[in-house]
Coordinates of C-alpha atoms and ligand atoms in Angstrom, one line a residue:
M826 CA -36.1 15.2 -42.1
K827 CA -32.4 15.8 -41.7
F828 CA -33.2 19.0 -39.8
K829 CA -35.5 17.1 -37.4
I830 CA -32.8 14.6 -36.7
H831 CA -30.4 17.4 -35.8
V832 CA -32.9 19.0 -33.5
F833 CA -33.5 15.7 -31.9
L834 CA -29.8 15.0 -31.4
F835 CA -29.3 18.5 -30.0
F836 CA -32.0 18.1 -27.4
A837 CA -30.8 14.5 -26.6
L838 CA -27.2 15.8 -26.0
L839 CA -28.5 18.7 -23.9
F840 CA -30.5 16.3 -21.8
S841 CA -27.7 13.9 -21.3
A842 CA -25.3 16.8 -20.4
C843 CA -27.7 18.0 -17.8
K844 CA -28.2 14.5 -16.5
N845 CA -24.4 14.1 -16.2
E846 CA -24.1 17.3 -14.3
I847 CA -26.9 16.2 -11.9
Q848 CA -25.2 12.9 -11.4
T849 CA -21.8 14.6 -10.7
K850 CA -23.5 16.8 -8.0
E851 CA -25.1 13.8 -6.5
A852 CA -21.8 11.9 -6.5
E853 CA -20.2 14.9 -4.7
I854 CA -22.9 14.9 -2.0
V855 CA -22.8 11.2 -1.4
H856 CA -19.0 11.4 -1.5
F857 CA -18.6 12.8 2.0
N858 CA -21.2 10.6 3.4
E859 CA -19.5 7.2 3.3
P860 CA -19.6 5.0 6.4
F861 CA -17.4 6.5 9.2
R862 CA -16.7 9.6 7.1
P863 CA -16.0 12.4 9.7
Q864 CA -18.6 15.1 9.4
F865 CA -17.0 18.0 11.2
H866 CA -13.4 17.0 11.0
F867 CA -11.1 17.6 8.1
S868 CA -10.4 14.5 5.9
P869 CA -9.2 14.3 2.3
P870 CA -11.7 13.5 -0.3
T871 CA -9.9 10.3 -1.3
G872 CA -6.5 8.7 -0.7
W873 CA -4.1 8.5 2.3
M874 CA -3.4 11.3 4.7
N875 CA -1.1 11.6 7.8
D876 CA 0.5 14.6 9.5
P877 CA -0.7 18.1 9.3
N878 CA 1.9 20.3 7.6
G879 CA 2.7 23.9 6.8
M880 CA -0.1 25.4 8.8
V881 CA 0.0 29.1 8.2
F882 CA -2.5 31.9 8.4
L883 CA -2.6 34.6 5.6
D884 CA -5.2 37.2 4.7
G885 CA -8.1 35.6 6.4
E886 CA -7.3 32.1 5.4
Y887 CA -6.0 29.2 7.6
H888 CA -3.9 27.0 5.3
L889 CA -3.7 23.4 6.2
F890 CA -1.3 21.2 4.2
Y891 CA -0.9 17.6 4.9
Q892 CA 1.1 14.4 4.2
Y893 CA -0.8 13.0 1.3
Y894 CA -0.6 10.0 -1.0
P895 CA -3.4 10.5 -3.6
D896 CA -3.0 7.1 -5.3
S897 CA -3.8 4.8 -2.4
T898 CA -5.4 4.6 1.0
V899 CA -2.1 3.4 2.5
W900 CA 1.1 5.4 3.0
G901 CA 3.3 5.9 -0.1
P902 CA 5.3 8.6 -2.0
M903 CA 4.4 11.7 0.0
H904 CA 2.9 14.9 -1.4
W905 CA 1.6 17.9 0.4
G906 CA -2.2 18.0 0.1
H907 CA -3.8 21.4 0.7
A908 CA -7.0 22.9 2.1
I909 CA -8.1 26.3 3.4
S910 CA -10.6 27.5 5.9
R911 CA -11.7 31.0 6.9
D912 CA -13.0 30.0 10.3
L913 CA -11.3 26.7 11.3
V914 CA -14.7 25.0 10.9
Y915 CA -15.5 24.7 7.1
W916 CA -12.7 23.5 4.8
E917 CA -12.2 23.9 1.1
H918 CA -10.1 21.3 -0.6
L919 CA -7.5 22.8 -3.0
P920 CA -5.2 21.0 -5.5
I921 CA -2.1 19.3 -4.3
A922 CA 0.6 21.9 -3.4
L923 CA 3.8 19.9 -3.5
E924 CA 4.7 16.8 -5.5
P925 CA 7.8 14.5 -5.2
D926 CA 10.7 15.6 -7.4
E927 CA 14.3 14.5 -8.2
H928 CA 15.3 15.1 -4.5
G929 CA 12.7 12.8 -3.2
W930 CA 9.3 12.6 -1.6
I931 CA 7.9 15.5 0.4
F932 CA 7.8 14.7 4.1
S933 CA 6.5 16.8 7.0
G934 CA 7.4 20.4 7.5
S935 CA 6.1 23.9 8.1
A936 CA 5.3 27.2 6.3
V937 CA 6.0 30.8 7.2
I938 CA 5.3 34.2 5.7
D939 CA 8.6 36.0 4.9
H940 CA 7.4 39.5 5.7
N941 CA 10.9 41.1 5.4
N942 CA 11.6 39.2 2.2
S943 CA 14.7 37.8 3.8
S944 CA 14.8 35.0 1.3
G945 CA 14.3 37.3 -1.7
L946 CA 11.6 34.9 -2.9
G947 CA 8.8 37.5 -2.7
S948 CA 8.7 41.2 -2.0
I949 CA 7.9 43.4 0.9
E950 CA 4.6 44.3 -0.7
N951 CA 3.8 40.7 -1.5
P952 CA 5.7 38.5 1.0
A953 CA 6.3 34.9 -0.1
M954 CA 4.7 32.0 1.7
V955 CA 7.6 29.7 2.2
A956 CA 7.3 25.9 2.9
I957 CA 10.2 24.2 4.6
Y958 CA 9.9 20.4 4.4
T959 CA 11.9 17.2 4.4
Y960 CA 13.0 15.5 1.2
H961 CA 13.0 11.8 1.7
D962 CA 15.0 10.2 -1.1
P963 CA 13.7 6.6 -1.6
V964 CA 16.7 5.7 -3.8
G965 CA 19.1 6.6 -1.0
E966 CA 17.0 4.7 1.5
K967 CA 17.1 1.6 -0.7
E968 CA 20.8 1.9 -1.0
Q969 CA 20.9 1.9 2.8
R970 CA 22.6 5.2 2.9
N971 CA 22.3 7.4 6.0
D972 CA 21.9 10.8 4.3
F973 CA 18.7 10.4 2.4
Q974 CA 16.6 12.9 4.4
T975 CA 17.4 16.6 3.7
Q976 CA 15.5 19.9 4.1
G977 CA 14.1 21.7 1.1
I978 CA 12.0 24.8 0.5
A979 CA 9.3 25.9 -1.9
Y980 CA 7.5 29.2 -2.2
S981 CA 4.3 30.7 -3.3
N982 CA 3.7 34.3 -4.4
D983 CA -0.1 33.8 -4.8
K984 CA -1.3 32.9 -1.3
G985 CA -0.5 29.2 -1.5
R986 CA -2.3 28.6 -4.8
T987 CA 0.8 27.8 -6.9
W988 CA 4.2 26.7 -5.7
K989 CA 7.8 26.8 -7.1
K990 CA 10.6 24.6 -5.6
Y991 CA 13.7 26.6 -4.7
A992 CA 16.3 26.1 -7.4
D993 CA 19.2 25.3 -5.0
N994 CA 17.5 22.6 -2.9
P995 CA 18.3 21.1 -0.5
V996 CA 18.9 24.0 1.8
L997 CA 20.1 21.8 4.7
K998 CA 22.1 18.7 3.9
N999 CA 22.2 15.6 5.9
P1000 CA 25.3 15.0 8.1
G1001 CA 24.8 11.2 8.0
I1002 CA 21.8 10.5 10.3
R1003 CA 19.0 8.4 9.0
D1004 CA 16.2 10.2 10.7
F1005 CA 16.7 13.9 10.0
R1006 CA 13.3 15.5 9.4
D1007 CA 10.2 17.5 10.0
P1008 CA 11.5 21.1 10.2
K1009 CA 9.3 23.5 12.1
V1010 CA 10.4 27.1 11.4
M1011 CA 9.5 30.3 13.3
W1012 CA 10.6 33.9 13.2
L1013 CA 12.5 34.8 16.4
E1014 CA 12.4 38.5 17.3
E1015 CA 15.7 39.6 18.9
E1016 CA 16.1 42.5 21.4
N1017 CA 18.2 44.6 19.0
G1018 CA 15.1 44.9 16.8
K1019 CA 16.4 42.3 14.4
G1020 CA 15.6 38.7 14.3
K1021 CA 16.3 35.3 12.8
W1022 CA 14.6 32.2 11.6
L1023 CA 14.7 29.2 13.9
M1024 CA 14.2 25.6 12.9
S1025 CA 13.4 22.8 15.2
L1026 CA 14.4 19.5 13.6
A1027 CA 13.8 15.9 14.7
V1028 CA 17.1 14.1 14.5
L1029 CA 16.7 10.4 15.5
D1030 CA 16.1 10.8 19.2
K1031 CA 16.9 14.4 19.8
I1032 CA 15.7 17.8 18.6
S1033 CA 18.3 20.0 16.9
F1034 CA 17.9 23.7 16.5
Y1035 CA 19.2 25.6 13.5
S1036 CA 19.0 29.3 12.7
S1037 CA 19.1 31.3 9.5
P1038 CA 19.0 34.9 8.4
N1039 CA 17.1 34.1 5.2
L1040 CA 15.6 30.6 5.2
L1041 CA 18.3 29.5 2.7
D1042 CA 21.5 29.2 4.8
W1043 CA 21.2 27.4 8.1
S1044 CA 23.6 27.1 11.0
F1045 CA 23.5 24.5 13.9
E1046 CA 22.7 26.0 17.3
S1047 CA 22.1 23.2 19.8
D1048 CA 20.6 19.8 20.6
F1049 CA 17.9 18.9 23.1
N1050 CA 17.5 15.4 24.6
P1051 CA 17.2 15.1 28.4
D1052 CA 17.9 11.7 29.9
W1053 CA 14.5 11.2 31.3
A1054 CA 12.4 12.0 28.2
A1055 CA 10.3 9.3 26.4
Y1056 CA 12.5 7.4 24.0
G1057 CA 10.3 4.5 23.1
G1058 CA 10.6 5.3 19.4
V1059 CA 12.0 7.8 16.9
W1060 CA 11.4 11.5 17.6
E1061 CA 9.3 13.3 15.0
C1062 CA 7.5 16.6 14.2
P1063 CA 8.8 19.1 16.8
D1064 CA 7.2 22.5 17.5
L1065 CA 8.8 25.2 19.7
F1066 CA 6.8 28.3 20.7
P1067 CA 6.2 30.6 23.6
L1068 CA 2.9 30.6 25.6
K1069 CA 1.7 33.1 28.2
T1070 CA -0.3 32.4 31.3
D1071 CA -3.2 34.7 32.4
D1072 CA -0.9 36.4 34.8
G1073 CA 1.6 37.2 32.0
T1074 CA 4.3 34.5 32.7
V1075 CA 5.9 33.3 29.5
K1076 CA 7.2 29.8 29.1
W1077 CA 8.6 28.1 26.0
I1078 CA 7.0 24.9 25.0
L1079 CA 8.6 22.1 22.9
F1080 CA 6.4 19.5 21.4
V1081 CA 8.0 16.2 20.3
S1082 CA 6.0 13.4 18.8
I1083 CA 7.3 9.9 19.3
N1084 CA 6.5 6.6 17.6
P1085 CA 6.2 4.1 19.1
G1086 CA 6.3 4.7 22.9
G1087 CA 3.1 6.6 23.5
P1088 CA 1.2 6.1 26.8
Q1089 CA -1.4 3.9 25.0
G1090 CA 1.1 2.2 22.7
G1091 CA 2.2 3.4 19.3
S1092 CA 2.2 7.1 18.5
A1093 CA 1.9 10.1 20.9
T1094 CA 3.1 13.6 21.5
Q1095 CA 5.2 14.5 24.6
Y1096 CA 6.0 18.1 25.5
F1097 CA 8.5 20.0 27.6
I1098 CA 8.1 23.3 29.4
G1099 CA 11.1 25.6 29.8
D1100 CA 13.0 28.5 28.4
F1101 CA 14.7 29.3 25.1
D1102 CA 17.4 31.9 24.9
G1103 CA 17.6 32.1 21.1
K1104 CA 20.1 29.2 20.9
T1105 CA 19.3 26.6 23.5
F1106 CA 16.1 25.1 25.0
I1107 CA 16.3 24.3 28.7
T1108 CA 13.4 22.4 30.3
E1109 CA 12.2 22.9 33.8
S1110 CA 10.0 19.7 33.5
L1111 CA 11.1 16.8 35.5
E1112 CA 9.0 14.1 33.9
V1113 CA 7.3 13.3 30.7
K1114 CA 4.1 15.2 29.9
W1115 CA 1.7 14.0 27.2
L1116 CA -0.3 16.4 25.2
D1117 CA -3.1 13.9 24.8
H1118 CA -3.7 10.7 26.7
G1119 CA -5.8 9.0 24.0
A1120 CA -4.4 6.8 21.3
D1121 CA -5.2 9.0 18.3
N1122 CA -3.6 12.5 18.4
Y1123 CA -0.2 12.5 16.6
A1124 CA 2.3 14.7 14.9
G1125 CA 0.2 17.8 15.8
V1126 CA 1.8 21.3 15.5
T1127 CA 0.6 24.9 15.6
W1128 CA -0.3 27.6 13.0
S1129 CA 2.2 30.3 12.2
N1130 CA 1.5 33.9 11.4
I1131 CA -1.7 34.2 13.5
P1132 CA -2.3 38.0 13.9
E1133 CA -1.3 39.5 17.2
S1134 CA -4.9 40.8 17.5
D1135 CA -6.0 37.1 17.7
G1136 CA -3.0 36.0 19.7
R1137 CA -4.0 32.3 19.9
K1138 CA -1.7 29.3 19.5
I1139 CA -3.9 27.0 17.4
F1140 CA -3.1 23.4 17.1
I1141 CA -4.3 20.5 15.0
G1142 CA -3.2 16.9 15.1
W1143 CA -3.4 13.8 12.9
M1144 CA -6.2 11.8 14.5
S1145 CA -4.7 8.4 14.2
N1146 CA -1.9 6.1 15.4
W1147 CA 0.7 4.3 13.3
Q1148 CA -0.2 1.1 15.0
Y1149 CA -3.3 0.7 12.8
A1150 CA -3.7 3.9 10.7
Q1151 CA -3.3 2.0 7.5
V1152 CA -5.9 -0.6 8.2
V1153 CA -8.8 1.4 9.7
P1154 CA -12.1 0.4 8.0
T1155 CA -12.6 3.5 5.8
T1156 CA -12.7 4.0 2.1
P1157 CA -11.9 5.7 -0.3
W1158 CA -9.9 7.8 2.1
R1159 CA -7.9 7.2 5.3
S1160 CA -7.5 9.5 8.3
A1161 CA -8.8 12.8 9.6
M1162 CA -7.4 15.6 11.7
T1163 CA -8.5 16.5 15.2
I1164 CA -10.7 19.5 15.8
P1165 CA -8.6 22.6 16.0
R1166 CA -7.6 23.4 19.5
K1167 CA -6.4 26.5 21.3
L1168 CA -3.4 25.8 23.5
E1169 CA -3.2 27.4 27.0
L1170 CA -0.5 27.5 29.6
V1171 CA -2.1 26.8 32.9
K1172 CA -0.5 26.9 36.4
K1173 CA -1.4 23.9 38.7
G1174 CA 0.2 24.3 42.1
S1175 CA 3.8 25.1 41.4
E1176 CA 3.8 23.4 38.0
Y1177 CA 2.6 24.4 34.6
L1178 CA 0.8 22.3 32.0
V1179 CA -0.5 22.9 28.4
A1180 CA -4.2 22.6 28.1
S1181 CA -6.0 22.0 24.8
R1182 CA -9.4 23.6 24.3
P1183 CA -11.7 23.3 21.2
V1184 CA -11.6 26.6 19.4
L1185 CA -14.7 28.8 20.0
E1186 CA -15.5 28.8 16.3
L1187 CA -16.8 25.2 16.7
E1188 CA -19.9 26.5 18.5
K1189 CA -21.1 27.4 14.9
L1190 CA -21.7 23.7 14.5
R1191 CA -24.5 23.6 17.1
T1192 CA -28.0 23.3 15.6
K1193 CA -30.0 22.6 18.8
S1194 CA -29.0 22.7 22.4
Q1195 CA -30.9 21.2 25.3
I1196 CA -30.5 20.4 29.0
A1197 CA -31.2 16.8 29.8
N1198 CA -32.0 15.4 33.2
G1199 CA -31.6 11.8 34.2
Q1200 CA -29.0 9.1 34.1
E1201 CA -29.8 8.1 30.5
L1202 CA -29.4 10.5 27.7
I1203 CA -30.9 10.0 24.2
L1204 CA -28.8 11.4 21.4
E1205 CA -30.9 12.5 18.5
N1206 CA -27.9 12.9 16.3
A1207 CA -24.8 11.0 15.4
L1208 CA -22.9 14.4 15.6
T1209 CA -23.1 15.6 19.2
E1210 CA -21.3 17.7 21.7
L1211 CA -21.9 16.9 25.4
E1212 CA -21.1 18.9 28.5
L1213 CA -21.2 16.9 31.7
I1214 CA -20.5 17.8 35.4
P1215 CA -19.5 14.9 37.6
D1216 CA -20.8 15.1 41.2
Q1217 CA -18.5 12.4 42.5
Q1218 CA -15.0 11.4 41.6
D1219 CA -15.9 7.8 40.7
F1220 CA -18.0 8.1 37.6
S1221 CA -18.7 6.3 34.4
I1222 CA -20.1 7.1 31.0
T1223 CA -21.3 4.5 28.6
F1224 CA -22.2 5.2 25.0
F1225 CA -24.2 2.5 23.3
N1226 CA -26.4 1.7 20.4
D1227 CA -29.1 -0.9 19.6
K1228 CA -26.5 -3.3 18.3
N1229 CA -24.9 -3.7 21.7
E1230 CA -21.9 -1.8 20.6
K1231 CA -20.5 0.4 23.3
V1232 CA -17.7 2.6 24.6
T1233 CA -17.1 3.2 28.3
L1234 CA -15.2 5.9 30.1
E1235 CA -14.7 5.4 33.8
H1236 CA -12.9 7.3 36.5
K1237 CA -11.9 5.1 39.4
D1238 CA -8.9 4.4 41.6
G1239 CA -7.2 7.5 40.4
H1240 CA -7.4 6.5 36.7
L1241 CA -9.4 7.4 33.7
I1242 CA -10.2 4.1 31.8
F1243 CA -11.3 4.3 28.2
D1244 CA -12.6 1.0 26.8
R1245 CA -13.4 0.7 23.1
S1246 CA -13.0 -3.0 22.8
Q1247 CA -16.7 -3.5 22.0
S1248 CA -17.2 -0.3 20.1
G1249 CA -18.3 -1.8 16.8
N1250 CA -15.8 -2.5 14.0
T1251 CA -12.6 -3.3 16.0
G1252 CA -11.3 -6.4 14.3
F1253 CA -8.8 -4.7 12.0
N1254 CA -6.1 -4.6 14.6
D1255 CA -5.6 -6.3 18.0
D1256 CA -4.0 -3.2 19.7
F1257 CA -7.1 -1.2 18.9
K1258 CA -9.0 -3.1 21.6
N1259 CA -6.6 -2.3 24.4
K1260 CA -8.0 -0.4 27.4
H1261 CA -6.5 3.1 27.8
M1262 CA -5.5 4.0 31.3
T1263 CA -4.6 7.5 32.3
P1264 CA -3.4 8.3 35.9
V1265 CA -5.1 11.4 37.3
I1266 CA -2.9 12.8 40.0
G1267 CA -3.5 15.7 42.3
T1268 CA -6.6 17.0 40.6
S1269 CA -10.3 16.3 40.6
I1270 CA -12.4 16.1 37.5
N1271 CA -15.0 18.9 37.5
K1272 CA -16.1 19.2 33.9
I1273 CA -16.2 17.0 30.8
R1274 CA -16.8 18.1 27.2
I1275 CA -17.1 15.4 24.5
F1276 CA -17.2 15.8 20.8
L1277 CA -18.7 12.8 19.0
D1278 CA -18.3 12.4 15.2
R1279 CA -19.0 9.4 13.2
S1280 CA -15.7 7.7 13.9
S1281 CA -14.1 9.6 16.8
M1282 CA -14.5 10.9 20.3
E1283 CA -12.6 13.8 21.7
I1284 CA -12.9 14.2 25.4
F1285 CA -11.8 17.4 27.3
F1286 CA -11.5 17.2 31.1
N1287 CA -11.3 20.4 33.2
E1288 CA -11.1 22.8 30.3
G1289 CA -8.7 20.7 28.4
E1290 CA -6.2 20.0 31.1
I1291 CA -6.5 16.3 30.3
T1292 CA -7.6 15.2 26.8
L1293 CA -8.4 11.9 25.3
T1294 CA -8.7 11.6 21.5
E1295 CA -9.9 8.2 20.3
L1296 CA -11.1 6.7 17.1
V1297 CA -14.2 4.4 17.3
F1298 CA -16.0 2.7 14.4
P1299 CA -19.6 1.9 15.6
T1300 CA -21.7 0.4 12.8
E1301 CA -24.6 2.4 14.0
Y1302 CA -24.2 5.7 15.9
F1303 CA -24.3 5.7 19.7
S1304 CA -27.8 6.9 20.3
K1305 CA -27.8 6.5 24.1
V1306 CA -25.5 7.4 27.0
K1307 CA -25.7 5.9 30.5
L1308 CA -24.3 8.1 33.2
E1309 CA -23.2 7.2 36.7
G1310 CA -22.0 9.8 39.2
F1311 CA -23.2 12.9 37.4
K1312 CA -25.2 16.0 38.2
L1313 CA -28.6 15.9 36.6
E1314 CA -28.2 18.7 34.2
S1315 CA -26.3 17.6 31.1
K1316 CA -26.0 19.7 28.0
I1317 CA -26.5 18.1 24.7
H1318 CA -25.7 20.0 21.5
N1319 CA -26.7 18.5 18.2
L1320 CA -24.0 19.4 15.6
K1321 CA -24.2 19.7 11.9
S1322 CA -22.0 18.4 9.1
I1323 CA -19.5 20.8 7.5
W1324 CA -19.7 19.0 4.1
Ligands
FRU626 C1 5.2 11.3 11.3 C2 6.1 11.1 10.1 C3 7.1 12.2 9.9 C4 7.4 12.1 8.5 C5 6.1 11.8 7.9 C6 6.1 10.9 6.6 O1 4.0 10.7 11.2 O2 6.7 9.8 10.2 O3 8.2 12.0 10.7 O4 7.9 13.3 8.0 O5 5.4 11.1 8.9 O6 4.9 10.8 6.1

């Protein structure tokens, strides 16, 4: 009898173990399927996310770190979350890389591969992945000191899987300026065959450049803050890098995110085109240029260590805006990244601009492509990519669903006008309902590409010369599109989920 009971208990336990395993798998699947959960954009499984950080490529893996607060869906003590991708389309979530320590919370920053082992933190055979980030000391902030943001480093000798903080942090102390953060570091080749590390740092309302032979000792080089730039808010998250046009002209580009003061209110990224001589950045721009004219592309920067054989400058931004990022109607996570974009330097007349184009890898998402004729398109799928060709300059596109929720995009009187005031769930913040106006000067719109996910639209005009990145929260997906002013042949690509 006792034996029988044991056998019974054994099978009962086995059954319940299997059941638990099945339930866990189901939970995992349901998990990335919550209302408004982006299906082909990166988002954290749970918790709060803001800026992308430490983007670096190594041995076939694109690393994406990000500002992360795992214990809540609003901003708090910052960590670096971590994910990798082998193709910029599918993402694998990895454990948190960096946690707050005695120097403070871990704010935004960058990561590089120290190929020459200049820091001594790795070896030539196994170069260290080094993260350079801002320590934000909440105690110093509370005491109303001015030196509570400093720069620290951490390193990994196993492809970003485990991290050690450098023993002598911080490596760059604060000279007494409250906002002193977001180091973006690059290796600068010099003509004598040598080189140095260069850091761009956001310092209140200017960018300061520092250089270092070894990532550990930093010297001030110069400041950049032209009179006419956008100063509506604090400067954050710089990125400095060269870009080449098709005809071989090289220009240096400096990205500077500002919050508030963006063209649609709140957060946005301005950029400058110019030259960098190893010490000083001089811009040839004469007016502010915005990387994106939508409301929801902030703090974006580019990947480091992309192999020369690839040669792309690949960008990703935080797809939100500090105006309402902490109240958008999503749970148990908040925020997503933009789709990865390739940056291109394009000459328009006598001027240059930086275009953003979806990376080609995203074509993998297409499951069915068709050409639709007519002024009303039916979208079979919530996840869609559209390619539209206007045949007149005044045009309009309206996305709508059976619940009378809609988004309109018009081009008239020399402006693009994006209206999401009736797009579904909008009540969480008044600013969210504002119309977004973008002047279109000296160019006609000849091609439009739109990526629709469950809670975002990314619109690329003329191969990314103008982009609008916008969050939308329709309570049912937009299943129809009304077109005015377009050629008949529109391309519709159904896209699949990456989760
Ligand atoms: C930009 C930013 C950075 C800072 C981080 C903190 O969104 O304010 O300047 O490092 O977020 O999370």
